[in-house]
Coordinates of C-alpha atoms and ligand atoms in Angstrom, one line a residue:
X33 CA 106.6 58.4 115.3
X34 CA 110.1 59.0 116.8
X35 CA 111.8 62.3 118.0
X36 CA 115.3 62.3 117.6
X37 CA 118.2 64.8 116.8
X38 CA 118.3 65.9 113.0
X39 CA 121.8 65.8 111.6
X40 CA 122.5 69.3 110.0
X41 CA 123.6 67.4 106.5
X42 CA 120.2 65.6 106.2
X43 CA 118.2 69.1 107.1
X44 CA 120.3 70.5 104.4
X45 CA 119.9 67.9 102.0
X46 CA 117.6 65.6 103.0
X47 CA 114.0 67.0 103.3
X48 CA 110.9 66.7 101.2
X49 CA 109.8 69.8 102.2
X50 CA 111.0 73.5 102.5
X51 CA 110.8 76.1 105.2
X52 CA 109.5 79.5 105.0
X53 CA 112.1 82.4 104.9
X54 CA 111.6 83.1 108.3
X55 CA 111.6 79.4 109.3
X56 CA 114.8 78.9 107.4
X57 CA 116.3 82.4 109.0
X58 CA 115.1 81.3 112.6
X59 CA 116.7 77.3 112.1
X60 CA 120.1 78.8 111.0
X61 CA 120.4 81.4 113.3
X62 CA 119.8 78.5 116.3
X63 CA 122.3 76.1 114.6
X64 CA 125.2 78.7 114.6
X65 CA 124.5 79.4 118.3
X66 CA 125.3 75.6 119.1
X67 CA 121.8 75.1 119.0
X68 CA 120.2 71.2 118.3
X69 CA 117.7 70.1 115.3
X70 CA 115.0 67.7 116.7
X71 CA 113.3 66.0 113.7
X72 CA 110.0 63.6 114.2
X73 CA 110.8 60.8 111.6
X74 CA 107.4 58.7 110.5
X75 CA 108.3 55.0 109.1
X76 CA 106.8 55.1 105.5
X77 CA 108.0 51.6 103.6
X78 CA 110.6 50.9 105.9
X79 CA 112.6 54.4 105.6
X80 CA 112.4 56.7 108.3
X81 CA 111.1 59.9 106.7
X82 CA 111.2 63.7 108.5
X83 CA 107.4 65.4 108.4
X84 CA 108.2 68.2 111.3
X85 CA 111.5 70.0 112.9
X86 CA 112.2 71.7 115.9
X87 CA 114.8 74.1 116.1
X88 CA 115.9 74.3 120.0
X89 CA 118.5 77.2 120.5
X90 CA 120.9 77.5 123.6
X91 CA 121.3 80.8 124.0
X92 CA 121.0 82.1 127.8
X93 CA 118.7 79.1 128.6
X94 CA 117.0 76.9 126.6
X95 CA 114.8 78.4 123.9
X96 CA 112.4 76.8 121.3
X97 CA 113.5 78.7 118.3
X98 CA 111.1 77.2 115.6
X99 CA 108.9 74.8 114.7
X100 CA 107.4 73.3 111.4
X101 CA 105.4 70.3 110.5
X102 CA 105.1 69.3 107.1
X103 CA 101.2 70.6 105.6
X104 CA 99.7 66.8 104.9
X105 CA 100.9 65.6 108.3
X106 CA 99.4 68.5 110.7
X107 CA 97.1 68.5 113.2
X108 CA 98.0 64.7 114.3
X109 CA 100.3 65.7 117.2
X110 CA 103.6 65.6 115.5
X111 CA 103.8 69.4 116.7
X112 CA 103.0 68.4 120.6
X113 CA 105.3 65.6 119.9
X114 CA 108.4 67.8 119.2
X115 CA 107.7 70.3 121.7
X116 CA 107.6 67.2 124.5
X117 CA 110.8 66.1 122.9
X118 CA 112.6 69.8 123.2
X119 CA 111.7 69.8 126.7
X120 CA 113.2 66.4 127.2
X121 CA 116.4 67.7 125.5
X122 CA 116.5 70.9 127.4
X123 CA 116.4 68.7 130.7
X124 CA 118.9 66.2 129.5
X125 CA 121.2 69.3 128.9
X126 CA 120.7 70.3 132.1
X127 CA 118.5 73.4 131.6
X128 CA 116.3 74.9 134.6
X129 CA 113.8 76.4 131.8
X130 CA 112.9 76.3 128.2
X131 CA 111.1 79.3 126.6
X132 CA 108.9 79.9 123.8
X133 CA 107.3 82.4 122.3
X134 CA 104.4 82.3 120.1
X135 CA 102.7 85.0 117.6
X136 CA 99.3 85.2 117.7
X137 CA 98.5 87.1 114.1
X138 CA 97.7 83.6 112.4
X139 CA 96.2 80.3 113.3
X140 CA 99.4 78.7 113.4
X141 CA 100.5 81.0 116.0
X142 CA 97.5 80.1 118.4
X143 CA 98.0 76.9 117.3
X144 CA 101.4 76.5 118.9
X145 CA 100.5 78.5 121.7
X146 CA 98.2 75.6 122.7
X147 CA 100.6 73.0 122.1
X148 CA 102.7 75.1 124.6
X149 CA 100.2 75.9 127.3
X150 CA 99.1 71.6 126.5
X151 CA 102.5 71.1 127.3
X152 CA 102.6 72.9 130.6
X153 CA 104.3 76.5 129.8
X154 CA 103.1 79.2 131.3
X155 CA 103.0 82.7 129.8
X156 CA 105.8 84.8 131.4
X157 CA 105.6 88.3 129.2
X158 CA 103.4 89.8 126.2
X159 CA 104.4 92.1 123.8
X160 CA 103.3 93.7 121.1
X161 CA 104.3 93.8 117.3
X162 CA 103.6 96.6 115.6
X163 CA 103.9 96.5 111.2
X164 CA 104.0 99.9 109.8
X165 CA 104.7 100.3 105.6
X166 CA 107.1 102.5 104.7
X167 CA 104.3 104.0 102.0
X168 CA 102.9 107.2 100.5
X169 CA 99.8 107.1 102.7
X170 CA 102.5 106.8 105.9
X171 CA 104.8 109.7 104.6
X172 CA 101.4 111.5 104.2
X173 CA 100.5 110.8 108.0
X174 CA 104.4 112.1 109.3
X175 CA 104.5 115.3 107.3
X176 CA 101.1 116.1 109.0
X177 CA 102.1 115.5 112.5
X178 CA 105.0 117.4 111.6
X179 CA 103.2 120.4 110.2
X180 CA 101.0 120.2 113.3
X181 CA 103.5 119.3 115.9
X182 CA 106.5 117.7 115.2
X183 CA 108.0 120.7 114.0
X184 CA 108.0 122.8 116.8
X185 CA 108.7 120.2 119.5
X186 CA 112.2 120.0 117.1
X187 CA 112.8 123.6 117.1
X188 CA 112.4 124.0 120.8
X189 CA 114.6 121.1 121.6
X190 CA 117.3 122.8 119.0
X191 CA 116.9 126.0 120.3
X192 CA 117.8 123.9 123.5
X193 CA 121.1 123.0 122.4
X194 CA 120.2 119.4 121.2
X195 CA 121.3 118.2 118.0
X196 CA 121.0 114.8 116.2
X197 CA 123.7 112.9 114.0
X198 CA 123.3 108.9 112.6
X199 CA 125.8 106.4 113.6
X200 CA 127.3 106.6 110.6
X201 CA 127.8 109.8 110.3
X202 CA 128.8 110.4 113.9
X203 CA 132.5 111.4 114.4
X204 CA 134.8 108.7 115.5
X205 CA 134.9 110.8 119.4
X206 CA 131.2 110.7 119.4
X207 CA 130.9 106.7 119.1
X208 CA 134.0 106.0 120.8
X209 CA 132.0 108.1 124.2
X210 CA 129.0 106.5 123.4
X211 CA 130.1 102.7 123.8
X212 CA 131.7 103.7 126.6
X213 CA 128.8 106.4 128.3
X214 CA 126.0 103.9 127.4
X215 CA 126.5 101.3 130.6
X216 CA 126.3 104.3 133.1
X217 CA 123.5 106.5 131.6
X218 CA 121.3 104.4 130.0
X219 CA 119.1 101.4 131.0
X220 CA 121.3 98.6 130.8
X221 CA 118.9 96.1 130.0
X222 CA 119.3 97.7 126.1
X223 CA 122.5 96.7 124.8
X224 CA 123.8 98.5 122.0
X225 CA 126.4 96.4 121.3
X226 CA 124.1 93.0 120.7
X227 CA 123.5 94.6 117.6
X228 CA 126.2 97.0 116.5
X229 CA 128.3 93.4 116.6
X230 CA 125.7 91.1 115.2
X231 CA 125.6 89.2 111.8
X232 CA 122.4 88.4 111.5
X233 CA 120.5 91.3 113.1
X234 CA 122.4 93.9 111.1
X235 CA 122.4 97.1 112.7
X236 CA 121.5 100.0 109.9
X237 CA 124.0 103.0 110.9
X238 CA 122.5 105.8 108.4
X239 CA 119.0 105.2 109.6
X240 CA 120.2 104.5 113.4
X241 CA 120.6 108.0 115.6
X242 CA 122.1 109.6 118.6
X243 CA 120.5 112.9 120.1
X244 CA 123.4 114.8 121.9
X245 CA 123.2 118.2 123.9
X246 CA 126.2 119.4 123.5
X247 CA 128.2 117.0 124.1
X248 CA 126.0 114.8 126.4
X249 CA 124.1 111.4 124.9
X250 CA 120.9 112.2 125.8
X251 CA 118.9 109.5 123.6
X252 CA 119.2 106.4 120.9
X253 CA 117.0 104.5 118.6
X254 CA 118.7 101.2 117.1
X255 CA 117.1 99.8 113.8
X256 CA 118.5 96.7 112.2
X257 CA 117.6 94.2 109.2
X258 CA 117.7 90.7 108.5
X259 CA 116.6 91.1 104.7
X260 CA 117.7 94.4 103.6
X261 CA 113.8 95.0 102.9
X262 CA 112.4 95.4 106.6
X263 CA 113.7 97.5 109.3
X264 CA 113.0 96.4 112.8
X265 CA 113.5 99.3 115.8
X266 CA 115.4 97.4 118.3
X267 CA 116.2 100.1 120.8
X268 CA 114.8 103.8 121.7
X269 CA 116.1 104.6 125.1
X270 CA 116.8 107.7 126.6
X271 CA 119.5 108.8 129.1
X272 CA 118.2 108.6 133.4
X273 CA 119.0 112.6 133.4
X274 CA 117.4 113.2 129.8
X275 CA 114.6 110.9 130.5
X276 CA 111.1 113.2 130.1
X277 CA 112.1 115.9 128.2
X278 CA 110.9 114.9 124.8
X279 CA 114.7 114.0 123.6
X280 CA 113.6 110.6 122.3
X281 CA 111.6 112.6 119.3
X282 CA 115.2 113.7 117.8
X283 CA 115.8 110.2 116.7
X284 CA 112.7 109.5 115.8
X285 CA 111.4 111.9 113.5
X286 CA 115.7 111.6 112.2
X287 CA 114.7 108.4 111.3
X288 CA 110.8 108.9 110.4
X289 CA 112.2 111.1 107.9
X290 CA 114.5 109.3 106.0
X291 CA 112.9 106.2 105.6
X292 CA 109.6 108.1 104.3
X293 CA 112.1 109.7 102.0
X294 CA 114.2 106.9 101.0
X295 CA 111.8 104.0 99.9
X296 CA 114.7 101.8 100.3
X297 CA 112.9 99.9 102.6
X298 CA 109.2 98.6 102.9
X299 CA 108.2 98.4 106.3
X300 CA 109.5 98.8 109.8
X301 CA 108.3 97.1 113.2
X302 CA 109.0 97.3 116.9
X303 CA 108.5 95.2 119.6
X304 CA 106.5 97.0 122.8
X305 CA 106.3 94.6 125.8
X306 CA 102.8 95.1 127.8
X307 CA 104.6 95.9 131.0
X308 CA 106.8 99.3 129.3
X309 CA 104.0 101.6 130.4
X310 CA 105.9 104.4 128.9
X311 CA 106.6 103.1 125.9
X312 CA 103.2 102.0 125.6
X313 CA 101.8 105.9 126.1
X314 CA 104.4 106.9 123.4
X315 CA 103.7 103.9 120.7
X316 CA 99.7 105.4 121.2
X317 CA 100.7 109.2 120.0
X318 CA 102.7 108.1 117.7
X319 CA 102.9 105.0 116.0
X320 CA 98.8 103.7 116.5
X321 CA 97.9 105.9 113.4
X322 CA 100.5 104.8 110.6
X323 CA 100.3 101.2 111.8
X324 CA 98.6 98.8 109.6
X325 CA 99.0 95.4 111.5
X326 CA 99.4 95.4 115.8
X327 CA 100.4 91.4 116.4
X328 CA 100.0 90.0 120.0
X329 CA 103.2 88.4 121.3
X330 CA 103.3 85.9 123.9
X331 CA 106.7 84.6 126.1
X332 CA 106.1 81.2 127.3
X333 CA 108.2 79.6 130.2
X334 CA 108.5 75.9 131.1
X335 CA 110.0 74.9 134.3
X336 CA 112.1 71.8 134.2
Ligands
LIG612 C1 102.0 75.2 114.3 C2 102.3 73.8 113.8 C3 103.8 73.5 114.1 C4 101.4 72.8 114.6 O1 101.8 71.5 114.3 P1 100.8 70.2 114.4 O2 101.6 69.0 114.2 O3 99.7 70.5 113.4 O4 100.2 70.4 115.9 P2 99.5 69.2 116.7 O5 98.9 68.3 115.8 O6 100.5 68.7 117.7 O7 98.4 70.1 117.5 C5 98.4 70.3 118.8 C6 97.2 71.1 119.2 O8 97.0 72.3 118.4 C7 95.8 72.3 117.6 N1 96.0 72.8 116.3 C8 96.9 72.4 115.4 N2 96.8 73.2 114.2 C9 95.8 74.0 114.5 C10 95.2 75.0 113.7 N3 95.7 75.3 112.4 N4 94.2 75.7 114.2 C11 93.7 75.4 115.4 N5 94.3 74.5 116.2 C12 95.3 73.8 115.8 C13 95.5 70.8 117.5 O9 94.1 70.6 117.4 C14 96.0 70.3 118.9 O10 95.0 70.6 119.9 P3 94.2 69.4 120.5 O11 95.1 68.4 121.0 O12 93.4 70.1 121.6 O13 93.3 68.9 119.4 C15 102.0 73.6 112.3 O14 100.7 74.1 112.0 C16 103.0 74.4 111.4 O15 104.0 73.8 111.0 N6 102.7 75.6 111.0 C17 103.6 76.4 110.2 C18 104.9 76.9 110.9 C19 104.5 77.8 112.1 O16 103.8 78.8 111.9 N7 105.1 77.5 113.3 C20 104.8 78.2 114.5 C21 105.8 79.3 114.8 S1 107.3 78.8 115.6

């Protein structure tokens, strides 16, 4: 078998097998960041003939985007194969790392992770993924909490002076001061503007909020979608000087409630990593009960 760079014409064109969505999503996404195919070609009658792709993505470091090996040819070691040959790339291109991450909801998932930890990486982070529908038996579940709490949490934060307005319906002045008020009062590891700018993780502004008092940002959440059918909560962040006073809820029950109401889309999920304790304590209240699916992400480092 031989690992060698996959010419974007012959992925295109040239393969006897298809990706899943997400496979096809994840590949594209890498190549438009400069990232490199890696196919493993098997000799079958004298042509050389693609049975697995690697998708290796360049994007602050070396990252292993996505991997697929064709059904009838799996568990032979074409997968272990491409990963040795990503890392070999990564080093020839001069990167100190290469990351990973696997998802551990279905045997492929643990399948790559122990290609990964075969091939020396080391976890580095977990998070989790949380699925919940956008059904009847969810909308059921929010109007409850509502009636039992929700409600008056939101009056007595009103009666505060805080109000909540979407993205897109937020005034020109109140955007404008929050792109520039977000660097200095909120945790600057969240960037708003990765998504408000991005093509392929498109940000949803009617179902995206601000929570103001008065004039003041006090908190955010971010949803985008790659399918128009699945929402993904990027960001919830609150101010430093709003930070534990319940101002997060604004944009969540904003949003809980018109995507209950909507059914425009199917399903939302959020991303929790193990170490945001916080976040963590606030995913338990309030998004354990309507979930139906809680997958275990894993961030994988490889020194090179
Ligand atoms: C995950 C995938 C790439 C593995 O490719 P592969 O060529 O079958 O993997 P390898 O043969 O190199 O296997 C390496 C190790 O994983 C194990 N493994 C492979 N498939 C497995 C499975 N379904 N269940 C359990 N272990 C599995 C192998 O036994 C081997 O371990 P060993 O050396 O101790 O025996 C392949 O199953 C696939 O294409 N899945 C669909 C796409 C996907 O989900 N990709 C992962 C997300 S990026």
């Amino acid at each position: 078998m031989l690992i060698k760079e996959l010419p974007l014409v012959e992925y295109l064109t040239g393969l006897d097998f298809t990706l899943p969505p997400l496979g096809k999503f994840l590949v594209l996404s890498a190549v438009r960041r400069e990232g490199v195919l890696l196919g493993a070609y098997l000799n079958e009658g004298g042509k050389q003939k693609v049975v697995g792709l690697l998708a290796l993505g360049f994007r602050k470091g070396a990252n292993i985007e996505y991997l697929f090996v064709q059904d009838q040819f799996r568990r032979q070691g074409v997968g272990a194969a491409l990963v040795a040959g990503a890392a070999a790339m990564a080093r020839h291109k001069e990167a100190s790392v290469l990351r990973a991450r696997a998802l551990m909801g279905d045997s492929f998932g643990a399948a790559f992770a122990r290609i990964l930890e075969q091939a020396g990486f080391e976890v580095c982070d977990r998070a989790n993924l949380i699925r919940v529908p956008l059904d009847a038996r969810s909308k059921e579940t929010w109007e409850e909490f509502m009636r039992r709490r929700g409600s008056r949490i939101c009056k007595r934060l009103r009666d505060d002076g805080y109000w909540v307005v979407s993205f897109a319906e937020a005034g020109g002045d109140v955007l404008q001061r929050f792109q520039e008020d977000w660097k200095l009062h909120f945790p600057t590891h969240l960037d708003p503007n990765t998504f408000l700018n991005n093509r392929e993780h498109r940000a949803v502004l009617d179902y995206s909020f601000i929570a103001l008092k008065g004039q003041e940002h006090a908190a955010y959440s971010l949803v985008t979608t790659i399918d128009d059918s699945t929402l993904s909560f990027q960001h919830l962040a609150a101010s430093f000087k709003y930070q534990g006073l319940g101002a997060f809820l604004l944009p969540i029950v904003a949003f809980a409630e018109k995507a209950t109401a909507e059914g425009r889309f199917k399903v939302f999920s959020a991303m929790i990593y193990e170490r945001n304790e916080r976040m963590n304590r606030l995913v338990e209240k309030f998004l354990r009960p309507f979930a139906t699916a809680v997958t275990e992400q894993r961030f994988y480092l490889l020194h090179l």
